[in-house]
Structure formats: C-alpha cells, structure tokens
XYZ file of C-alpha atoms in Angstrom:
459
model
C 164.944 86.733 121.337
C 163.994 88.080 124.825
C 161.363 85.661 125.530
C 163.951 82.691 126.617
C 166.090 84.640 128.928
C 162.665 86.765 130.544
C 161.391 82.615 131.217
C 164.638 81.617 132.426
C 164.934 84.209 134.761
C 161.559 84.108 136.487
C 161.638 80.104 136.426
C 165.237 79.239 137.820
C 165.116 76.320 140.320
C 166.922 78.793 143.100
C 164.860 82.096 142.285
C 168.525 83.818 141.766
C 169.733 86.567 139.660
C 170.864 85.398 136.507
C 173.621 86.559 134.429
C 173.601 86.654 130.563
C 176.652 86.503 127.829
C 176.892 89.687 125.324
C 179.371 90.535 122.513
C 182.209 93.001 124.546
C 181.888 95.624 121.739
C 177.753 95.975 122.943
C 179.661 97.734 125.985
C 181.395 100.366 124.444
C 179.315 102.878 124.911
C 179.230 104.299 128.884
C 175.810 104.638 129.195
C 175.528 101.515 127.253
C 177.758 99.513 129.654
C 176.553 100.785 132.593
C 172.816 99.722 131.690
C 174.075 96.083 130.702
C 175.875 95.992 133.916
C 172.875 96.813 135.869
C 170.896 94.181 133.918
C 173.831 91.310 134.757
C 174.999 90.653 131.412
C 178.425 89.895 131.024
C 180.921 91.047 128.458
C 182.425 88.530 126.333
C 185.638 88.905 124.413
C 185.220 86.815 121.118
C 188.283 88.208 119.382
C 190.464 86.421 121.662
C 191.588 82.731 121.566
C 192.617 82.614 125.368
C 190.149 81.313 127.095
C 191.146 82.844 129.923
C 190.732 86.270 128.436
C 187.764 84.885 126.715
C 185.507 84.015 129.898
C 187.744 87.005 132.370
C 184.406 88.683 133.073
C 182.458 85.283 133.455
C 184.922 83.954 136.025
C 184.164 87.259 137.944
C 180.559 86.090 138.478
C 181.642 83.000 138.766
C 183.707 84.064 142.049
C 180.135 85.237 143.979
C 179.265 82.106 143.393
C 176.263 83.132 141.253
C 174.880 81.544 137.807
C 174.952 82.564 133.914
C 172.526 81.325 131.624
C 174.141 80.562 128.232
C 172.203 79.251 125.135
C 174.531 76.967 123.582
C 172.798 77.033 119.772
C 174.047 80.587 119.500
C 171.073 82.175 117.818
C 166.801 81.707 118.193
C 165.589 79.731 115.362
C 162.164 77.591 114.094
C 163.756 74.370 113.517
C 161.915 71.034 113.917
C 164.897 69.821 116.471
C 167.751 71.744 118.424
C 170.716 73.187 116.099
C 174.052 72.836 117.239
C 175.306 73.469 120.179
C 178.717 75.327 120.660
C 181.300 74.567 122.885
C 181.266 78.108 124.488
C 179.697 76.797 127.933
C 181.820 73.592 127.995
C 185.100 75.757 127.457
C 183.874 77.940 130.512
C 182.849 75.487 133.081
C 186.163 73.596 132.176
C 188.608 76.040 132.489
C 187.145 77.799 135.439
C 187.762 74.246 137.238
C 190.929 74.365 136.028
C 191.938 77.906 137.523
C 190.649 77.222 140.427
C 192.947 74.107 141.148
C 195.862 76.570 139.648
C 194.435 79.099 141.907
C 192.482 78.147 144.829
C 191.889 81.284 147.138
C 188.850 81.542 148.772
C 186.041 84.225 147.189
C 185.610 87.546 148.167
C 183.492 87.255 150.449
C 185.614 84.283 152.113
C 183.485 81.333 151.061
C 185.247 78.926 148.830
C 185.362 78.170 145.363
C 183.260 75.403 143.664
C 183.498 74.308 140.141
C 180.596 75.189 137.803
C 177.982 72.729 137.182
C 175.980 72.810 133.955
C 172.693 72.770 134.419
C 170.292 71.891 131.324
C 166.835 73.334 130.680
C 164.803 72.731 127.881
C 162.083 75.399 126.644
C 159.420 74.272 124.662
C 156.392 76.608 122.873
C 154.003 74.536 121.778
C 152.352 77.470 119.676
C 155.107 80.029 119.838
C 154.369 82.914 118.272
C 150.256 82.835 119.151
C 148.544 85.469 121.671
C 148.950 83.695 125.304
C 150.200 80.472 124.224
C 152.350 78.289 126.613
C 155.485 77.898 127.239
C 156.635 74.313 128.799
C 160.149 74.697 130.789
C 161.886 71.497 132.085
C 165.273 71.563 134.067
C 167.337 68.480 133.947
C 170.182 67.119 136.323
C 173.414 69.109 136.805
C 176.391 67.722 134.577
C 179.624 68.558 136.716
C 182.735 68.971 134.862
C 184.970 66.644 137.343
C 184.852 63.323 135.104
C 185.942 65.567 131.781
C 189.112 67.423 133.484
C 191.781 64.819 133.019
C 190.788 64.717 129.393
C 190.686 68.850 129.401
C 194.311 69.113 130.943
C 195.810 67.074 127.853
C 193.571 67.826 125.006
C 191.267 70.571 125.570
C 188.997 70.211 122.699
C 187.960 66.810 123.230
C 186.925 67.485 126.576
C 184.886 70.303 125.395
C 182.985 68.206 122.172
C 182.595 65.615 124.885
C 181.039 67.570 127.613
C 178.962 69.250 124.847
C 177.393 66.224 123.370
C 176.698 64.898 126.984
C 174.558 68.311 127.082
C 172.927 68.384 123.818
C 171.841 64.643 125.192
C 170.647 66.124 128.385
C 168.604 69.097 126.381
C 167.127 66.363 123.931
C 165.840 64.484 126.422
C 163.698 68.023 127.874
C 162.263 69.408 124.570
C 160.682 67.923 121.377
C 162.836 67.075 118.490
C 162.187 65.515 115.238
C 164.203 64.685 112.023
C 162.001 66.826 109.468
C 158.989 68.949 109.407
C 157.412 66.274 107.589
C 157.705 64.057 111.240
C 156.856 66.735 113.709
C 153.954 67.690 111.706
C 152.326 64.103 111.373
C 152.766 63.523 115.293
C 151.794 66.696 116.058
C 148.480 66.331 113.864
C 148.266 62.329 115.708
C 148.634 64.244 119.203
C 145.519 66.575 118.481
C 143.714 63.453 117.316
C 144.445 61.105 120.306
C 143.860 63.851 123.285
C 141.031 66.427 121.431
C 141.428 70.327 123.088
C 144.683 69.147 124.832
C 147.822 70.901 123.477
C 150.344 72.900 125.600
C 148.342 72.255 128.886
C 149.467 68.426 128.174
C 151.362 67.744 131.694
C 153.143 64.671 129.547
C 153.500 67.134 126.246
C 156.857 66.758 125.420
C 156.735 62.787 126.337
C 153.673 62.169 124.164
C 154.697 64.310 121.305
C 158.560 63.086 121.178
C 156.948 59.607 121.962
C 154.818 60.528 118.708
C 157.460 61.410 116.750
C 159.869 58.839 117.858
C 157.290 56.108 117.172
C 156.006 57.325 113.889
C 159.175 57.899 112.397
C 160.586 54.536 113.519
C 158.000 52.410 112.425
C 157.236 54.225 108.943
C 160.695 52.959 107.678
C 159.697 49.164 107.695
C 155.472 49.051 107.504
C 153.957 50.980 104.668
C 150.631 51.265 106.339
C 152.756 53.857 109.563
C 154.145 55.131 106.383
C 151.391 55.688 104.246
C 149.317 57.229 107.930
C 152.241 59.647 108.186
C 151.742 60.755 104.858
C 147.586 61.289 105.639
C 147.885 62.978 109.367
C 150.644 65.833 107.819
C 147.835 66.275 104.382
C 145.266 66.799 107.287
C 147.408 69.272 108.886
C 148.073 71.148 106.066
C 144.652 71.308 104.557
C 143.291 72.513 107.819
C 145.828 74.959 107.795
C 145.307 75.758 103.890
C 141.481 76.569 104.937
C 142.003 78.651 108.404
C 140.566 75.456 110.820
C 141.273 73.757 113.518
C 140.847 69.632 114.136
C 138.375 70.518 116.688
C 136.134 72.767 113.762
C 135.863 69.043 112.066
C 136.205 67.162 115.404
C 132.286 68.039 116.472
C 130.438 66.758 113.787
C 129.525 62.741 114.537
C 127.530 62.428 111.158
C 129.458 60.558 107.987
C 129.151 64.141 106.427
C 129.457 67.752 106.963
C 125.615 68.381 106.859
C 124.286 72.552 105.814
C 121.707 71.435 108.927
C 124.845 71.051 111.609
C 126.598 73.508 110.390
C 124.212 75.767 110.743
C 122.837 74.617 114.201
C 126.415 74.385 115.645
C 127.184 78.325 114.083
C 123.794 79.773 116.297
C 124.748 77.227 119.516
C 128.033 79.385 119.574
C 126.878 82.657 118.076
C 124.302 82.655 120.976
C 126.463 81.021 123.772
C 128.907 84.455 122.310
C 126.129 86.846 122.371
C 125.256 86.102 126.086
C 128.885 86.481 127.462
C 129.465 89.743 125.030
C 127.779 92.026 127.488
C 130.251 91.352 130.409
C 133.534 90.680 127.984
C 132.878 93.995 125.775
C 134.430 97.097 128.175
C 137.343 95.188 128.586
C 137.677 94.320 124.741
C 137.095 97.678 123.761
C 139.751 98.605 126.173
C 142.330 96.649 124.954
C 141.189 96.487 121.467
C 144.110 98.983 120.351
C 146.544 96.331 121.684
C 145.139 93.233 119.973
C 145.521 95.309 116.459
C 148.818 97.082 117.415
C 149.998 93.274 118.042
C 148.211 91.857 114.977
C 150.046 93.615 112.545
C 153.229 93.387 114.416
C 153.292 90.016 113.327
C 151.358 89.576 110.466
C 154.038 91.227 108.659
C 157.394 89.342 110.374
C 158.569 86.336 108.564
C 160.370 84.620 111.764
C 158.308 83.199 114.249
C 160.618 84.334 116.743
C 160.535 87.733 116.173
C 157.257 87.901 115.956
C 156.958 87.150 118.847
C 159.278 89.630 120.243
C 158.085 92.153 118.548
C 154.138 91.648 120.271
C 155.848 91.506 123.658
C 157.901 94.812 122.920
C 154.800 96.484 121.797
C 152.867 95.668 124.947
C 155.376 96.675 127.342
C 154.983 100.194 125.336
C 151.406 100.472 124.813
C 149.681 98.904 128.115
C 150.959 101.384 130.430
C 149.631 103.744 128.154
C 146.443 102.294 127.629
C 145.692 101.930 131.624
C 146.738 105.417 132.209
C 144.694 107.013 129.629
C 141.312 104.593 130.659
C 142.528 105.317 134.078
C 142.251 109.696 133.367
C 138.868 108.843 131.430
C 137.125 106.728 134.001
C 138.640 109.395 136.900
C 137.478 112.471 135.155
C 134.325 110.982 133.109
C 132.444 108.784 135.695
C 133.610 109.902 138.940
C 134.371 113.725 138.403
C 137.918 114.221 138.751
C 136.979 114.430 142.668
C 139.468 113.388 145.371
C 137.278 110.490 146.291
C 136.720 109.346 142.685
C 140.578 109.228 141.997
C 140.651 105.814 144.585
C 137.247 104.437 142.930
C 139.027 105.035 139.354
C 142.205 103.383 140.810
C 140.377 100.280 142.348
C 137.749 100.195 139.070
C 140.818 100.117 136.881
C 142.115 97.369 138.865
C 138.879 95.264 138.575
C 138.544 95.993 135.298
C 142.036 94.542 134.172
C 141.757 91.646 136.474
C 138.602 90.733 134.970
C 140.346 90.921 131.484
C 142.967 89.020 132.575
C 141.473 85.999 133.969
C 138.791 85.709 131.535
C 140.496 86.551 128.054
C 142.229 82.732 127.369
C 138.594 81.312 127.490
C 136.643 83.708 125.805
C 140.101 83.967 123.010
C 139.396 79.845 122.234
C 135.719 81.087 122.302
C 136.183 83.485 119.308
C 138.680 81.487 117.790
C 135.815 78.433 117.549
C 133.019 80.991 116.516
C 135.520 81.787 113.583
C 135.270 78.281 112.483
C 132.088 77.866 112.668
C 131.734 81.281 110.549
C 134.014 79.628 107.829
C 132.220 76.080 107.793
C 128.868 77.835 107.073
C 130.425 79.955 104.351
C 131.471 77.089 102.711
C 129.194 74.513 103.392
C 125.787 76.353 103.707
C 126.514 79.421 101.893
C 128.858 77.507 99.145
C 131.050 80.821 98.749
C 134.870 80.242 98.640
C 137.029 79.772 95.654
C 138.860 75.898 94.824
C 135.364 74.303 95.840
C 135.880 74.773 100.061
C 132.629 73.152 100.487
C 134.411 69.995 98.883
C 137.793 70.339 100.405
C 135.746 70.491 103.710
C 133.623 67.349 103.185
C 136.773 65.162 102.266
C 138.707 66.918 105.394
C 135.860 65.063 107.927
C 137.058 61.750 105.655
C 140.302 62.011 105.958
C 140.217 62.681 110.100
C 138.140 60.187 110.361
C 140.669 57.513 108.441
C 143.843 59.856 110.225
C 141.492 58.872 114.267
C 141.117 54.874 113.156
C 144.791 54.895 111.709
C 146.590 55.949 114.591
C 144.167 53.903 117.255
C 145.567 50.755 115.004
C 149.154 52.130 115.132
C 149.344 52.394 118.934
C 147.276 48.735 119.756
C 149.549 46.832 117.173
C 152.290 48.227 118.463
C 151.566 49.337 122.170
C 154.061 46.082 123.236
C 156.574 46.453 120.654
C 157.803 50.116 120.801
C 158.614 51.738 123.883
C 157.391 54.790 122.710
C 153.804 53.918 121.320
C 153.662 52.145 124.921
C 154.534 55.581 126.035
C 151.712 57.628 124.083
C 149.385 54.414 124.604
C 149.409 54.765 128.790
C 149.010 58.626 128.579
C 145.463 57.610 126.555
C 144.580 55.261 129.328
C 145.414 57.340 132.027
C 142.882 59.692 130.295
C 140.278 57.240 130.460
C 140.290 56.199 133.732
C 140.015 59.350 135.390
C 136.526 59.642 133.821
C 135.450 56.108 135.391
C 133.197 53.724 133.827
C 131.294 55.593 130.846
C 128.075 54.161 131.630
C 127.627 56.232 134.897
C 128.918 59.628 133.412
C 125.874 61.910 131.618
C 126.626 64.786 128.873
C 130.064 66.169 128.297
C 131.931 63.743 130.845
C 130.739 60.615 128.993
C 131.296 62.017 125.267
C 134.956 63.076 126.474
C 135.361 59.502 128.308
C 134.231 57.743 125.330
C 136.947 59.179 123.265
C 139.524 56.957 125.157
C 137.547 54.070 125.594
C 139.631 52.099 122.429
C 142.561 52.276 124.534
C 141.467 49.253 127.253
C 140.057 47.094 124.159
C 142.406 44.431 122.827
C-alpha cells in the first residue's frame, strides 16, 4: 500500500529522507534498479540466512547515519488489531550493533557510528478507504537495542522475539486495537454516540476509542447489562449501515418518533441551505466531476479496503494533471482569447479556482453526504417506498439509539471510578462540556451541543 510509506515520509519527526525495504529480485532490471535507487529503497536479500548478507545494503544506509522505515506486519491488511510483527527490524538493529563493536571505524564521512534505535509509529485511518478521510499518526519513544545485546551475542533469537514484543507493545499503545470486529464495532458505534460529528478530528481518538474498546470488552465478560449494550450499539451499527445512514441522519430528530412532518421539514432546511451554496460550489464540481466518478468506480469494484484506496490515489495522480491542463487550455483560449495577457489571467484563475475547491470541498462533501440522508429518510418515511418495510426499520433505528445514548451514559457513571478506561472516555466527555460553559448562558447551536454533555457532571 503506498499510502503508509507517502505519510511516513512527509510526517517523520526529523523531516529526513527515508529509506524503504524491497525484495532484491524487484532490482533486477537496470532501469528498474536505478529508479528504486533514486527513490531510497533498499534491496533486501531474503534467500539468505546470514544476516549479515541479509541487511548488507541496509547497513550501507545505516553508515550515513540516515533512517529506514520498516513495517514489521509484512503486508497491509483490514484487521480489527495489528497482525504479527516479524522479527526483520529487530534482527537489523541488533546485528548492526553488533558489527559495529566487531568493527568500529568511523563513517564515511568521518563521523562515528551509533547503533540503530527503533523508533515506533502508529498509523491510524479512522475511515480508510473514504474520499479525504484522516489519517491519525503518533510516534512513540525510541527503543535502543543496548539492554537486548548480551542476550543477542548468546542466543540470537531470543533477543530478537524479545525486542519485537517490546515493539509490538510500543505500536499497541499508538493505534486502536480490539479482539474482534464484534468489539471495535460496538465502541466505535458508543464513540459516535458520546461525541456526535466528532470522528477522526478527535485530538484523544485513539485514547477514547481503545478506552472504548478496552472498557466494553472488559466489563461485558462479568455484567450482562455491558454485555447485552454491546450486543445493541454493533445491531445499530449495522442497521445503519444495512440502510445507507449515518447516526447523525437519526441523531437530529428530538421527537419519540420519526415523524413524515420532520422529515420532510429537515429534507427542504438542507435542500435549500444546498441550493444557496450550489451557485458558488458548481464550476469547481463540474471541474472535477470526472475525478469523483473515475475514483468511484475505482473502488466500488475492489474488495480490500486497502487497495481501494490505492487505487483512488493512483488515479488522481494520473488524471488531475490532466484535468488542470485541459480546464487550464479551455479557460486560456475560451474566456480570455488565447492572448499573451490572458495566458497569466488563465494561470492565476486556474489557481483560484482549485484553491477554492480545495478548501471548501470537506464541508460541502459532509453537506451532500447529510442531504443524502435526508433524501433516504423521506423515501422511506414520507414516501413509504423501499423494500423489507424501511419506514419500519427506520422508526425502531431512532429506538434503539435512543436505548444504545442512555446505555452507554449508565455504563461510563457506574463505572467512571472502577475502570481506568471508562474514567478515560468519561473525562474526554467532561472536558467537552466545559469548554461550552454553563448551558444556561449559551443560545442556539452552542447550548444544544453543550447540553449533549451535560450527564457527564451529574452523579
């Protein structure tokens, strides 16, 4: 996947060039080699059992003193936790300390050899395979081989599995990991709940969701009411899914029901607020339109969530130049004559134009998205079209949030003092609450947004 090393590389703590592992045989070809060489990945001979041999080109980049990033799972995968990690970076950092002491000399450039630290970074995406979504990237504390080489120098292996556990550790503790889908999904479902339109922008995601996840899990196994919650918040997820919504579709509607009346008023409040904005959002839509479909189907016909999104990032880098260049001829030779003068006024429109695109599309994307779901509630509930009786499903989806919202408030103040976690998730809420203030002096959307939180400083 060429999504992790692209973030790694613009994201690295020392803004340095980083090098990348590849299978030897990838560099058999000249022109091959010599483009992997310019990029800085490094050859790797797998077919050997010397590690010496193994890491030769490694420990040559090693020598300038610069870094390689390694992914120690092997492979990109959707998995509810990390796979296992390999030993492949914890046989390289330990025997490049160890050739060093057998061979100390000081670096090309005359500086002297250090041992290799191992540095862990954890990469988390939220949503990961969605247009624009985030990508959270955390970078731990160096691990330094020193403690592990007495153990390397008489068994080599256990130094490794040691050294690699301490890492997979280290990793855990920077990314979001969960026993089962079944777990991630419920806390993930309890997280949209407790903080409503928060997700990836979360500063404390990863804390709140594996505090979530830890908590749920935990307490499930001895109370049946945790367990019997966990069951409810992954049945809302899933229906939601099953019917193309989102919590916040169900989230907006205060009455005990679903009603045709506020479905219908919410539908023309953003069908309006939409029609308004359309005028300045359109040129750049229709501009890019090509793009957003190209991308569409790239993925809509991918099975891995990975590689889906690999192959919309792949198909950008080929069509965008393309598509500036050609609305770049049109607006030179169409609006401005293909005169001297008009080819700067095309170049600076053209820069305007995708600037304006740029800055504006996340808002007016969650903007569509929402009018969507307002679309689909009226279908069902107004219009009662829809096979398996949506307007039924929907109707027993506002019950079940609404028993999901009081079920997880109860979880977190029984148990806000007797699980670290839930005391975790429990402060983020309050922390929510009091930036807002007291409630009674805040007017329109401040106030309905404080009063979500307001539970949290009862009890």
């Amino acid at each position: 996947m060429i999504v992790d090393p692209a973030i790694l590389s613009v994201t690295f703590p020392t803004q340095e060039r980083l090098h990348y592992w590849a299978k030897d045989s990838m560099f058999k070809h000249p022109m091959a080699a010599k483009f992997l060489d310019n990029c800085g990945v490094v050859p790797v001979d797998r077919k050997t059992k010397n590690n010496a041999l193994l890491y030769a080109a490694t420990y040559k980049v090693m020598r300038l003193g610069e870094s390689i990033a390694v992914f120690p799972e092997g492979t990109s995968h959707t998995l509810p936790r990390l796979g296992t990690f390999k030993d492949g970076a914890s046989f390289a950092a330990l025997e490049y300390a160890k050739l060093l002491d057998e061979d100390p000399r000081p670096n090309a450039d005359g500086s002297k050899p250090r041992r290799a630290a191992i540095l862990p970074v954890g990469i988390v995406y939220p949503e990961k395979s969605k247009y624009r979504s985030v990508a959270i990237v955390k970078y731990g504390k160096p691990i330094h081989v020193d403690s592990y080489m007495e153990t390397y120098l008489q068994d080599p292996k256990k130094a490794a599995k040691q050294l690699t556990a301490d890492l997979t550790s280290a990793t855990e503790a920077l990314t979001v990991n969960a026993p089962d889908w079944e777990s991630r999904d419920a806390a993930e479902m309890a997280r949209w709940l407790l903080f409503p339109g928060e997700d990836g922008s979360m500063r404390d995601y990863i804390s709140v969701t594996q505090g979530l996840i830890n908590g749920i899990n935990d307490l499930s196994q001895d109370d049946q009411e945790i367990a019997t919650l966990k069951q409810s918040l992954r049945s809302y997820k899933l229906e939601l899914d099953a019917l193309k919504l989102r919590d916040v579709h169900i989230a907006k509607y205060n009455e005990k029901e679903i009603t045709a009346a506020s479905t219908t008023i919410e539908l023309l409040r953003r069908t309006l607020a939409s029609l308004v904005d359309l005028p300045l959002f359109l040129p750049g839509l229709i501009g890019h339109l090509p793009l957003y479909v190209a991308g569409y189907y790239a993925g809509k016909f991918e099975i891995y969530e990975e590689v889906r999104a690999q192959n919309k990032i792949m198909l950008s880098l080929v069509m965008v130049p393309f598509i500036y260049i050609m609305a770049f001829i049109w607006g030179w030779l169409t609006l401005f004559g293909g005169t001297f003068f008009g080819f700067f006024v095309a170049l600076a429109t053209l820069g305007v134009f995708v600037w304006y695109h740029v800055t504006s599309i996340d808002e007016r994307y969650e903007s569509f998205k929402d009018l969507i779901g307002r679309w689909r509630l009226f279908d069902a509930v107004v219009l009662g079209r829809g096979m398996w009786r949506r307007k039924e499903r929907i109707l027993q989806l506002k019950k079940l949030r609404d028993v999901n919202v009081a079920g997880v408030q109860r979880m977190i103040r029984k148990y806000k003092s007797k699980s670290d976690d839930v005391h975790t998730v429990w402060l983020a809420v309050r922390t929510r609450g009091k930036q807002f203030g007291d409630p009674a002096k805040l007017h329109g959307r401040k106030k309905k947004l404080a009063k979500q939180y307001e539970w949290s400083f009862e009890g």
